[in-house]
Short mmCIF file of C-alpha atoms in Angstrom, two decimals:
data_model
loop_
_atom_site.label_atom_id
_atom_site.label_comp_id
_atom_site.label_asym_id
_atom_site.label_seq_id
_atom_site.Cartn_x
_atom_site.Cartn_y
_atom_site.Cartn_z
CA UNK H 1 -15.70 -15.90 -9.92
CA UNK H 2 -19.08 -13.77 -9.54
CA UNK H 3 -19.20 -10.17 -9.96
CA UNK H 4 -20.17 -9.32 -6.38
CA UNK H 5 -17.90 -7.55 -4.03
CA UNK H 6 -16.81 -9.81 -1.30
CA UNK H 7 -16.92 -8.83 2.34
CA UNK H 8 -14.50 -10.14 5.06
CA UNK H 9 -16.03 -11.38 8.30
CA UNK H 10 -15.06 -8.07 9.93
CA UNK H 11 -16.81 -6.04 7.54
CA UNK H 12 -19.31 -4.81 9.98
CA UNK H 13 -16.75 -3.95 12.56
CA UNK H 14 -14.79 -1.86 10.24
CA UNK H 15 -17.94 0.00 9.33
CA UNK H 16 -18.52 0.61 13.15
CA UNK H 17 -14.85 1.68 13.67
CA UNK H 18 -15.50 4.61 11.02
CA UNK H 19 -13.15 2.93 8.18
CA UNK H 20 -12.94 4.24 4.85
CA UNK H 21 -13.72 1.30 2.69
CA UNK H 22 -12.66 0.52 -0.84
CA UNK H 23 -12.82 -2.14 -3.35
CA UNK H 24 -9.42 -3.94 -3.56
CA UNK H 25 -9.09 -7.06 -5.86
CA UNK H 26 -12.75 -7.59 -5.47
CA UNK H 27 -13.04 -7.17 -1.62
CA UNK H 28 -14.44 -4.25 0.41
CA UNK H 29 -11.59 -3.56 2.34
CA UNK H 30 -10.65 -1.00 5.02
CA UNK H 31 -8.13 1.49 3.44
CA UNK H 32 -8.01 3.71 6.69
CA UNK H 33 -9.37 4.29 10.14
CA UNK H 34 -7.79 7.33 11.84
CA UNK H 35 -5.31 8.03 9.08
CA UNK H 36 -2.85 6.55 7.14
CA UNK H 37 0.21 8.37 8.82
CA UNK H 38 -1.15 7.69 12.24
CA UNK H 39 -1.66 4.10 11.54
CA UNK H 40 1.75 3.68 10.02
CA UNK H 41 3.44 5.30 13.09
CA UNK H 42 1.51 2.87 15.41
CA UNK H 43 2.92 -0.13 13.67
CA UNK H 44 6.46 1.33 13.79
CA UNK H 45 6.41 2.37 17.35
CA UNK H 46 3.65 0.36 19.15
CA UNK H 47 1.39 -2.18 17.29
CA UNK H 48 -1.40 -2.42 14.73
CA UNK H 49 -4.10 -4.79 13.90
CA UNK H 50 -4.79 -5.64 10.02
CA UNK H 51 -7.64 -7.62 8.55
CA UNK H 52 -6.25 -9.56 5.90
CA UNK H 53 -8.99 -12.12 5.21
CA UNK H 54 -9.07 -11.45 1.65
CA UNK H 55 -5.74 -13.29 1.11
CA UNK H 56 -6.28 -16.66 -0.55
CA UNK H 57 -5.43 -19.98 0.88
CA UNK H 58 -4.96 -23.01 -1.11
CA UNK H 59 -4.23 -26.52 0.43
CA UNK H 60 -2.16 -28.89 -1.45
CA UNK H 61 -1.97 -32.43 0.21
CA UNK H 62 -1.71 -36.23 -0.37
CA UNK H 63 0.26 -38.24 -2.65
CA UNK H 64 2.14 -36.09 -5.28
CA UNK H 65 1.72 -32.85 -3.25
CA UNK H 66 5.43 -32.60 -2.66
CA UNK H 67 6.32 -33.01 -6.51
CA UNK H 68 3.50 -30.58 -7.29
CA UNK H 69 4.61 -27.95 -4.90
CA UNK H 70 8.35 -28.38 -6.00
CA UNK H 71 7.37 -27.81 -9.37
CA UNK H 72 5.17 -24.81 -9.02
CA UNK H 73 7.57 -22.77 -6.85
CA UNK H 74 11.20 -21.40 -7.16
CA UNK H 75 12.07 -22.10 -3.75
CA UNK H 76 12.85 -25.37 -2.02
CA UNK H 77 9.89 -26.84 0.04
CA UNK H 78 11.50 -30.24 0.27
CA UNK H 79 13.89 -29.10 2.96
CA UNK H 80 11.36 -27.14 4.69
CA UNK H 81 10.60 -28.55 8.15
CA UNK H 82 7.14 -29.07 9.52
CA UNK H 83 6.28 -25.80 11.36
CA UNK H 84 8.23 -23.56 9.07
CA UNK H 85 7.04 -21.08 6.50
CA UNK H 86 8.64 -20.30 2.91
CA UNK H 87 8.28 -17.31 0.87
CA UNK H 88 8.50 -18.12 -2.87
CA UNK H 89 7.94 -16.83 -6.47
CA UNK H 90 5.50 -18.97 -8.55
CA UNK H 91 6.81 -18.53 -12.25
CA UNK H 92 5.50 -19.11 -15.70
CA UNK H 93 7.50 -21.29 -18.09
CA UNK H 94 9.12 -18.10 -19.39
CA UNK H 95 10.02 -16.66 -15.92
CA UNK H 96 7.28 -14.50 -15.61
CA UNK H 97 5.72 -14.23 -12.11
CA UNK H 98 2.28 -16.05 -11.70
CA UNK H 99 2.18 -14.81 -8.08
CA UNK H 100 4.41 -14.65 -4.88
CA UNK H 101 3.24 -16.70 -2.02
CA UNK H 102 3.86 -18.29 1.41
CA UNK H 103 4.17 -22.20 1.70
CA UNK H 104 3.23 -23.53 4.99
CA UNK H 105 4.50 -27.31 5.62
CA UNK H 106 1.58 -28.56 7.49
CA UNK H 107 2.73 -32.18 7.42
CA UNK H 108 4.89 -34.61 5.59
CA UNK H 109 2.60 -34.43 2.53
CA UNK H 110 0.58 -31.40 3.36
CA UNK H 111 1.06 -27.87 2.30
CA UNK H 112 -0.88 -24.49 2.60
CA UNK H 113 -0.02 -21.85 0.02
CA UNK H 114 -1.06 -18.25 0.83
CA UNK H 115 -1.57 -16.26 -2.09
CA UNK H 116 -2.31 -12.89 -3.17
CA UNK H 117 -6.22 -12.07 -2.98
CA UNK H 118 -6.05 -10.42 -6.73
CA UNK H 119 -4.39 -13.64 -8.02
CA UNK H 120 -6.35 -16.31 -6.04
CA UNK H 121 -8.60 -17.60 -8.90
CA UNK H 122 -5.71 -17.30 -11.37
CA UNK H 123 -3.24 -19.26 -9.14
CA UNK H 124 -5.93 -22.01 -8.39
CA UNK H 125 -6.53 -22.55 -12.00
CA UNK H 126 -2.73 -22.42 -12.71
CA UNK H 127 -2.04 -25.03 -9.80
CA UNK H 128 -4.87 -27.30 -11.17
CA UNK H 129 -3.80 -27.23 -14.67
CA UNK H 130 -0.65 -28.84 -13.22
CA UNK H 131 -1.98 -30.77 -10.40
CA UNK H 132 -3.24 -34.09 -12.06
CA UNK H 133 -4.73 -36.18 -9.49
CA UNK H 134 -3.26 -34.26 -6.38
CA UNK H 135 -5.79 -32.96 -3.98
CA UNK H 136 -6.10 -29.24 -4.16
CA UNK H 137 -8.57 -27.22 -2.23
CA UNK H 138 -9.59 -23.64 -1.93
CA UNK H 139 -9.77 -22.89 1.61
CA UNK H 140 -10.00 -19.00 1.25
CA UNK H 141 -13.68 -18.94 2.19
CA UNK H 142 -13.10 -20.94 5.06
CA UNK H 143 -10.21 -19.13 6.40
CA UNK H 144 -9.99 -15.66 7.99
CA UNK H 145 -6.56 -13.84 8.58
CA UNK H 146 -5.67 -11.33 11.26
CA UNK H 147 -2.10 -9.65 11.28
CA UNK H 148 -0.91 -7.95 14.52
CA UNK H 149 2.26 -6.23 13.71
CA UNK H 150 4.91 -3.96 15.47
CA UNK H 151 7.28 -3.87 18.28
CA UNK H 152 4.51 -4.49 21.08
CA UNK H 153 2.67 -7.48 18.99
CA UNK H 154 4.28 -10.32 20.88
CA UNK H 155 3.51 -8.71 24.25
CA UNK H 156 0.09 -7.95 23.40
CA UNK H 157 -0.74 -11.48 21.78
CA UNK H 158 0.91 -13.08 24.57
CA UNK H 159 -1.82 -12.00 26.96
CA UNK H 160 -4.31 -13.85 25.18
CA UNK H 161 -2.72 -17.29 24.51
CA UNK H 162 -1.15 -20.00 26.56
CA UNK H 163 1.28 -20.61 23.77
CA UNK H 164 4.68 -19.53 24.55
CA UNK H 165 5.52 -16.92 21.74
CA UNK H 166 9.14 -16.49 22.55
CA UNK H 167 10.41 -19.67 20.74
CA UNK H 168 8.35 -18.99 17.50
CA UNK H 169 11.00 -17.79 15.45
CA UNK H 170 10.54 -15.57 12.12
CA UNK H 171 8.93 -17.64 9.39
CA UNK H 172 7.78 -20.27 11.84
CA UNK H 173 4.17 -21.12 13.04
CA UNK H 174 2.43 -23.28 15.73
CA UNK H 175 -1.20 -24.28 16.11
CA UNK H 176 -2.83 -23.06 19.59
CA UNK H 177 -5.45 -21.15 21.08
CA UNK H 178 -5.79 -17.58 21.25
CA UNK H 179 -8.58 -16.13 23.43
CA UNK H 180 -9.92 -19.58 23.19
CA UNK H 181 -10.33 -19.86 19.62
CA UNK H 182 -8.29 -22.53 17.27
CA UNK H 183 -5.59 -20.41 15.40
CA UNK H 184 -2.51 -21.01 13.38
CA UNK H 185 -0.29 -18.54 14.72
CA UNK H 186 2.48 -17.68 12.40
CA UNK H 187 5.46 -15.32 13.01
CA UNK H 188 5.35 -13.53 9.63
CA UNK H 189 4.20 -10.05 8.26
CA UNK H 190 4.35 -7.71 5.58
CA UNK H 191 5.34 -4.39 7.51
CA UNK H 192 9.15 -4.75 8.21
CA UNK H 193 8.23 -5.12 11.94
CA UNK H 194 8.12 -8.23 14.37
CA UNK H 195 4.58 -9.56 14.49
CA UNK H 196 2.31 -12.46 13.78
CA UNK H 197 -0.35 -13.47 11.04
CA UNK H 198 -3.11 -15.49 12.94
CA UNK H 199 -5.36 -17.77 10.61
CA UNK H 200 -8.71 -18.82 12.08
CA UNK H 201 -12.28 -19.62 11.24
CA UNK H 202 -14.42 -16.84 9.80
CA UNK H 203 -16.90 -17.27 12.57
CA UNK H 204 -14.11 -16.70 15.47
CA UNK H 205 -12.35 -13.67 13.71
CA UNK H 206 -14.70 -10.73 14.83
CA UNK H 207 -14.44 -12.04 18.46
CA UNK H 208 -10.67 -12.35 18.21
CA UNK H 209 -10.32 -9.00 16.50
CA UNK H 210 -12.20 -7.25 19.34
CA UNK H 211 -10.53 -9.16 22.15
CA UNK H 212 -6.97 -8.21 20.69
CA UNK H 213 -8.01 -4.52 20.39
CA UNK H 214 -9.17 -4.66 24.00
CA UNK H 215 -5.94 -6.54 25.29
CA UNK H 216 -3.67 -3.80 23.34
CA UNK H 217 -5.55 -0.70 24.39
CA UNK H 218 -2.68 0.33 26.96
CA UNK H 219 -0.01 -0.29 24.41
CA UNK H 220 -1.63 1.76 21.81
CA UNK H 221 -2.60 -0.92 19.37
CA UNK H 222 -4.76 0.36 16.66
CA UNK H 223 -6.59 -1.17 13.71
CA UNK H 224 -4.66 -0.44 10.53
CA UNK H 225 -6.01 -0.41 7.01
CA UNK H 226 -4.67 -1.27 3.62
CA UNK H 227 -3.17 2.25 3.09
CA UNK H 228 -0.66 2.10 5.84
CA UNK H 229 0.04 -1.65 5.05
CA UNK H 230 1.17 -0.33 1.85
CA UNK H 231 3.39 2.43 3.15
CA UNK H 232 4.86 -0.06 5.64
CA UNK H 233 5.67 -2.78 3.20
CA UNK H 234 7.12 -0.19 0.83
CA UNK H 235 9.34 1.29 3.33
CA UNK H 236 10.67 -2.38 3.96
CA UNK H 237 11.02 -2.70 0.13
CA UNK H 238 8.85 -5.74 0.13
CA UNK H 239 7.54 -6.20 -3.34
CA UNK H 240 3.81 -6.16 -4.08
CA UNK H 241 2.19 -8.15 -7.14
CA UNK H 242 0.65 -5.90 -9.34
CA UNK H 243 3.41 -3.35 -9.12
CA UNK H 244 6.95 -4.65 -8.69
CA UNK H 245 5.82 -7.98 -9.61
CA UNK H 246 3.67 -9.11 -12.62
CA UNK H 247 3.50 -11.76 -15.39
CA UNK H 248 5.96 -9.62 -17.44
CA UNK H 249 8.61 -9.61 -14.75
CA UNK H 250 10.87 -12.28 -13.27
CA UNK H 251 12.15 -12.84 -9.90
CA UNK H 252 15.79 -12.13 -11.04
CA UNK H 253 14.73 -8.61 -12.28
CA UNK H 254 13.00 -8.06 -9.04
CA UNK H 255 15.83 -9.00 -6.93
CA UNK H 256 14.46 -12.09 -5.57
CA UNK H 257 17.47 -14.25 -6.62
CA UNK H 258 17.71 -15.96 -2.92
CA UNK H 259 14.09 -17.29 -3.32
CA UNK H 260 15.28 -19.40 -6.30
CA UNK H 261 16.50 -22.93 -5.49
CA UNK H 262 18.74 -23.64 -8.61
CA UNK H 263 19.70 -26.98 -7.14
CA UNK H 264 16.17 -28.33 -7.42
CA UNK H 265 15.74 -30.80 -10.13
CA UNK H 266 13.30 -28.90 -12.08
CA UNK H 267 10.75 -26.18 -11.50
CA UNK H 268 8.40 -24.13 -13.83
CA UNK H 269 10.58 -21.34 -15.37
CA UNK H 270 13.70 -22.78 -14.42
CA UNK H 271 15.38 -23.09 -18.02
CA UNK H 272 14.11 -19.24 -18.72
CA UNK H 273 15.47 -18.06 -15.45
CA UNK H 274 18.85 -19.74 -16.08
CA UNK H 275 19.13 -18.33 -19.40
CA UNK H 276 18.31 -14.66 -18.22
CA UNK H 277 20.84 -15.13 -15.48
CA UNK H 278 23.55 -16.30 -17.86
CA UNK H 279 22.66 -13.59 -20.34
CA UNK H 280 22.70 -10.89 -17.77
CA UNK H 281 19.73 -8.79 -16.76
CA UNK H 282 18.78 -5.86 -19.10
CA UNK H 283 16.85 -4.21 -16.12
CA UNK H 284 16.72 -4.24 -12.37
CA UNK H 285 14.43 -3.09 -9.52
CA UNK H 286 15.92 -0.13 -7.65
CA UNK H 287 15.32 2.17 -4.90
CA UNK H 288 15.01 6.01 -5.71
CA UNK H 289 15.18 9.06 -3.42
CA UNK H 290 13.80 12.26 -4.70
CA UNK H 291 16.30 15.11 -4.78
CA UNK H 292 13.85 17.71 -5.96
CA UNK H 293 10.64 18.14 -4.44
CA UNK H 294 7.84 16.03 -5.51
CA UNK H 295 6.21 12.45 -4.95
CA UNK H 296 6.88 9.63 -7.62
CA UNK H 297 3.93 7.40 -8.33
CA UNK H 298 3.41 4.15 -10.05
CA UNK H 299 3.85 4.25 -13.87
CA UNK H 300 6.00 7.69 -13.82
CA UNK H 301 8.69 7.62 -16.29
CA UNK H 302 12.42 7.47 -15.17
CA UNK H 303 14.83 9.29 -17.59
CA UNK H 304 18.57 9.82 -17.68
CA UNK H 305 20.58 11.55 -20.58
CA UNK H 306 17.38 12.86 -22.16
CA UNK H 307 15.97 9.22 -22.67
CA UNK H 308 13.53 6.98 -20.92
CA UNK H 309 15.53 4.37 -19.07
CA UNK H 310 12.54 2.82 -16.85
CA UNK H 311 9.49 3.59 -14.70
CA UNK H 312 8.27 3.59 -11.14
CA UNK H 313 6.57 0.71 -9.75
CA UNK H 314 5.74 2.00 -6.24
CA UNK H 315 6.37 5.44 -4.84
CA UNK H 316 5.09 7.61 -1.90
CA UNK H 317 6.00 9.78 0.96
CA UNK H 318 7.68 7.54 3.27
CA UNK H 319 6.33 8.34 6.64
CA UNK H 320 9.12 6.77 9.12
CA UNK H 321 11.97 8.19 6.86
CA UNK H 322 10.17 11.56 6.04
CA UNK H 323 11.50 11.29 2.31
CA UNK H 324 9.80 10.98 -1.02
CA UNK H 325 11.09 7.47 -2.21
CA UNK H 326 10.28 5.15 -4.97
CA UNK H 327 10.97 1.57 -6.45
CA UNK H 328 11.56 1.32 -10.11
CA UNK H 329 12.60 -0.89 -13.04
CA UNK H 330 15.38 0.78 -14.53
CA UNK H 331 18.08 -0.41 -17.33
CA UNK H 332 20.90 -2.27 -15.62
CA UNK H 333 23.56 0.35 -16.54
CA UNK H 334 21.64 2.95 -14.32
CA UNK H 335 20.97 0.57 -11.56
CA UNK H 336 24.27 1.45 -9.24
CA UNK H 337 23.58 3.02 -6.05
CA UNK H 338 24.21 6.89 -6.31
CA UNK H 339 23.14 6.98 -9.99
CA UNK H 340 21.52 10.24 -10.91
CA UNK H 341 18.32 9.90 -12.68
CA UNK H 342 15.09 12.06 -13.54
CA UNK H 343 11.46 11.18 -12.57
CA UNK H 344 8.84 12.57 -14.79
CA UNK H 345 6.29 14.01 -12.67
CA UNK H 346 3.33 15.85 -14.71
CA UNK H 347 5.65 16.32 -17.68
CA UNK H 348 8.66 17.86 -15.96
CA UNK H 349 11.79 16.23 -14.91
CA UNK H 350 12.58 15.99 -11.09
CA UNK H 351 16.19 14.90 -9.91
CA UNK H 352 16.54 11.51 -8.04
CA UNK H 353 19.27 9.16 -7.22
CA UNK H 354 19.39 5.53 -6.89
CA UNK H 355 19.66 4.34 -3.15
CA UNK H 356 19.98 0.96 -1.56
CA UNK H 357 16.89 -1.29 -0.55
CA UNK H 358 15.28 -1.68 1.86
CA UNK H 359 14.71 1.96 2.94
CA UNK H 360 13.82 0.94 6.34
CA UNK H 361 15.15 -1.90 8.44
CA UNK H 362 13.92 -2.55 12.11
CA UNK H 363 16.17 -1.65 15.04
CA UNK H 364 18.10 0.71 12.92
CA UNK O 1 -17.75 18.89 8.69
CA UNK O 2 -16.95 22.55 8.77
CA UNK O 3 -18.48 24.98 6.03
CA UNK O 4 -17.93 28.47 7.07
CA UNK O 5 -20.95 30.69 6.10
CA UNK O 6 -18.93 33.67 5.06
CA UNK O 7 -17.01 32.01 2.22
CA UNK O 8 -17.97 31.14 -1.44
CA UNK O 9 -17.37 27.43 -2.82
CA UNK O 10 -16.61 25.66 -6.00
CA UNK O 11 -18.20 22.41 -7.25
CA UNK O 12 -14.58 21.14 -7.33
CA UNK O 13 -14.27 21.54 -3.62
CA UNK O 14 -12.18 24.77 -3.45
CA UNK O 15 -13.22 27.66 -1.21
CA UNK O 16 -12.83 31.51 -1.99
CA UNK O 17 -12.64 34.40 0.40
CA UNK O 18 -13.15 37.42 -1.26
CA UNK O 19 -11.32 40.57 -0.07
CA UNK O 20 -12.09 43.59 -2.40
CA UNK O 21 -10.48 42.82 -5.86
CA UNK O 22 -8.55 39.82 -4.75
CA UNK O 23 -9.66 36.45 -3.10
CA UNK O 24 -8.01 33.70 -1.05
CA UNK O 25 -8.39 30.13 -2.43
CA UNK O 26 -8.13 26.91 -0.70
CA UNK O 27 -9.64 23.17 -0.53
CA UNK O 28 -12.50 22.66 2.00
CA UNK O 29 -12.61 20.60 4.99
CA UNK O 30 -14.69 17.93 3.03
CA UNK O 31 -11.98 17.66 0.51
CA UNK O 32 -9.07 17.40 2.87
CA UNK O 33 -11.01 14.72 4.76
CA UNK O 34 -11.62 12.93 1.54
CA UNK O 35 -7.86 13.07 0.52
CA UNK O 36 -6.40 12.00 3.93
CA UNK O 37 -3.39 13.10 5.17
CA UNK O 38 -1.95 15.70 2.92
CA UNK O 39 2.12 15.13 2.38
CA UNK O 40 2.92 17.33 -0.49
CA UNK O 41 1.68 20.65 -2.25
CA UNK O 42 2.52 21.91 -5.63
CA UNK O 43 2.06 25.84 -5.55
CA UNK O 44 1.24 28.01 -8.80
CA UNK O 45 3.97 30.60 -9.70
CA UNK O 46 3.20 34.14 -8.60
CA UNK O 47 2.09 36.18 -11.55
CA UNK O 48 0.42 33.24 -13.36
CA UNK O 49 -2.57 33.89 -15.19
CA UNK O 50 -5.43 31.39 -14.56
CA UNK O 51 -8.57 30.73 -16.29
CA UNK O 52 -11.58 29.66 -14.46
CA UNK O 53 -11.48 26.07 -14.02
CA UNK O 54 -7.76 25.73 -14.93
CA UNK O 55 -5.83 23.27 -12.76
CA UNK O 56 -3.33 25.66 -10.55
CA UNK O 57 -1.73 23.27 -8.24
CA UNK O 58 -1.57 19.78 -6.78
CA UNK O 59 -2.32 18.34 -3.52
CA UNK O 60 -0.94 15.05 -2.90
CA UNK O 61 -2.06 12.80 -0.08
CA UNK O 62 -0.32 9.56 0.91
CA UNK O 63 -2.30 7.73 -1.57
CA UNK O 64 -2.99 9.79 -4.58
CA UNK O 65 -2.33 13.27 -6.25
CA UNK O 66 -5.29 15.58 -6.73
CA UNK O 67 -5.27 18.70 -9.01
CA UNK O 68 -6.72 22.03 -7.65
CA UNK O 69 -9.13 24.12 -10.11
CA UNK O 70 -8.97 27.68 -10.01
CA UNK O 71 -12.69 28.87 -8.91
CA UNK O 72 -12.15 32.14 -10.67
CA UNK O 73 -10.18 33.52 -13.49
CA UNK O 74 -7.28 36.04 -12.32
CA UNK O 75 -3.64 36.57 -11.77
CA UNK O 76 -1.93 34.72 -8.84
CA UNK O 77 -0.66 37.42 -6.36
CA UNK O 78 0.56 35.36 -3.54
CA UNK O 79 1.10 31.58 -2.68
CA UNK O 80 1.08 30.10 0.99
CA UNK O 81 5.08 29.10 0.91
CA UNK O 82 4.33 27.55 4.68
CA UNK O 83 2.68 24.61 2.94
CA UNK O 84 6.00 23.46 1.27
CA UNK O 85 7.38 22.34 4.50
CA UNK O 86 4.08 21.71 6.43
CA UNK O 87 1.52 20.47 3.94
CA UNK O 88 -0.39 18.99 6.86
CA UNK O 89 -1.74 22.55 7.40
CA UNK O 90 -4.37 21.47 4.91
CA UNK O 91 -5.65 19.01 7.10
CA UNK O 92 -5.34 20.89 10.40
CA UNK O 93 -6.72 24.14 9.27
CA UNK O 94 -7.97 24.25 5.65
CA UNK O 95 -9.75 27.44 5.84
CA UNK O 96 -6.93 29.29 7.87
CA UNK O 97 -3.36 28.59 7.55
CA UNK O 98 -3.91 25.96 4.97
CA UNK O 99 -4.99 28.37 2.52
CA UNK O 100 -3.12 27.82 -1.13
CA UNK O 101 -3.10 31.12 -3.02
CA UNK O 102 -4.43 34.46 -3.54
CA UNK O 103 -5.60 35.75 -6.94
CA UNK O 104 -6.55 39.22 -8.45
CA UNK O 105 -10.07 38.83 -9.79
CA UNK O 106 -10.05 39.37 -13.69
CA UNK O 107 -13.92 39.20 -13.77
CA UNK O 108 -16.18 39.84 -10.55
CA UNK O 109 -19.17 38.77 -12.47
CA UNK O 110 -17.73 35.21 -12.02
CA UNK O 111 -18.35 35.31 -8.27
CA UNK O 112 -21.94 34.97 -9.09
CA UNK O 113 -21.21 31.53 -10.41
CA UNK O 114 -19.90 30.45 -7.01
CA UNK O 115 -21.84 28.26 -4.50
CA UNK O 116 -23.02 29.70 -1.17
CA UNK O 117 -22.09 27.76 2.01
CA UNK O 118 -25.94 26.35 1.94
CA UNK O 119 -25.48 25.22 -1.51
CA UNK O 120 -22.06 23.69 -0.91
CA UNK O 121 -23.45 21.82 1.84
CA UNK O 122 -26.23 20.29 -0.32
CA UNK O 123 -23.69 19.48 -2.84
CA UNK O 124 -21.64 17.41 -0.44
CA UNK O 125 -24.58 15.91 1.18
CA UNK O 126 -25.69 14.50 -2.30
CA UNK O 127 -22.42 12.75 -2.37
CA UNK O 128 -19.82 14.88 -3.72
CA UNK O 129 -19.53 16.11 -7.23
#
């Protein structure tokens, strides 16, 4: 990795749109255009367009690719049909998380792993260290990614593509043309809404970005920055690596049990995770709603009975719900819904209580 | 960006409106734009005695919490309770309904240390503080 801050193919368009840019995981990314609250609302009520070209794409293919992928991830890619997408944790031998990622089954022996930008170099080194002679390619620099998310995303995208989007189910994808550009169209996202993630060449990305914005003008489609991406994923209680997930936390603690395929023969971290499951968890990821005034922020301590019992991983004013909410790791004894706790904000305890996750579910 | 001529300013992006021996304090248009959507404000208690430069409150946007620093020494005589339920007034009307507190000025000489509108505009143009 060089020390330079990277730019996505849409960098110039973000500047022209007046976006506020920040360095995120070594990339200059738009944090907001018109404002986080307005962009958040657009995605919940109409649609939003995201530049997520910073995400990493790692291709694993050919002989040995199936065995390698199966060994690396906790979920089961063997039963994954061509055209489907899988979410999975990727663990260390001790069960700590290397990353969380998406696996696209591109062919019988062909897998595309989409990983967090901040972890891409680490993931690539990790995968190669287990890869032996398997073909492992970093396709991050030749892949751009746009996401169109929101209740009107399908309507807008349909206008630009001959591909019938209706039969594409959640966590499925097809190859097809959008506005004349070759794309992988995936019905996935990180907002809690219906929508698509579109992979295409960096050269084509700016053209498609502009055409999508034009096509969605009447519906109120807006460009959306990382600020609202974070509040949207937070309300949907989708974990974020670096906050809920880290090398020091396991998928069991993070509540990702259903993405662990225990029936698989073996995978890295299996023994440690099995032992943790049998011994019982000491802490769990929970949702918190503030009772007192105040916004819980990452790192703030959580207390109960005059003792520190955990810490906040993500917290913010949740725009759709109008509440101050958080996710936090707390000792298991305090993880039950309605448990009263205190969040320490600027050295002062503020009442909060444990609430179910997700905070927001579409259509409710 | 709006910088009213009649106000005084601090380097920490607070404005001061002097009214006899008291003053009204808020954060500037530049500050609210930098913060983005304000979603929470923590106000000082009435009667609290502040040093110049002391943190007196917190303005929180979606992304972050920012301290506010008292531009003058004095005693808090009023706070804007409206901000508790409508913190976005700081974005919508930073010099008007978005005011934060009123202070009885302890030492009028400290007014000399504040910036004029012209000086504050220069500070902002040079890239903040």
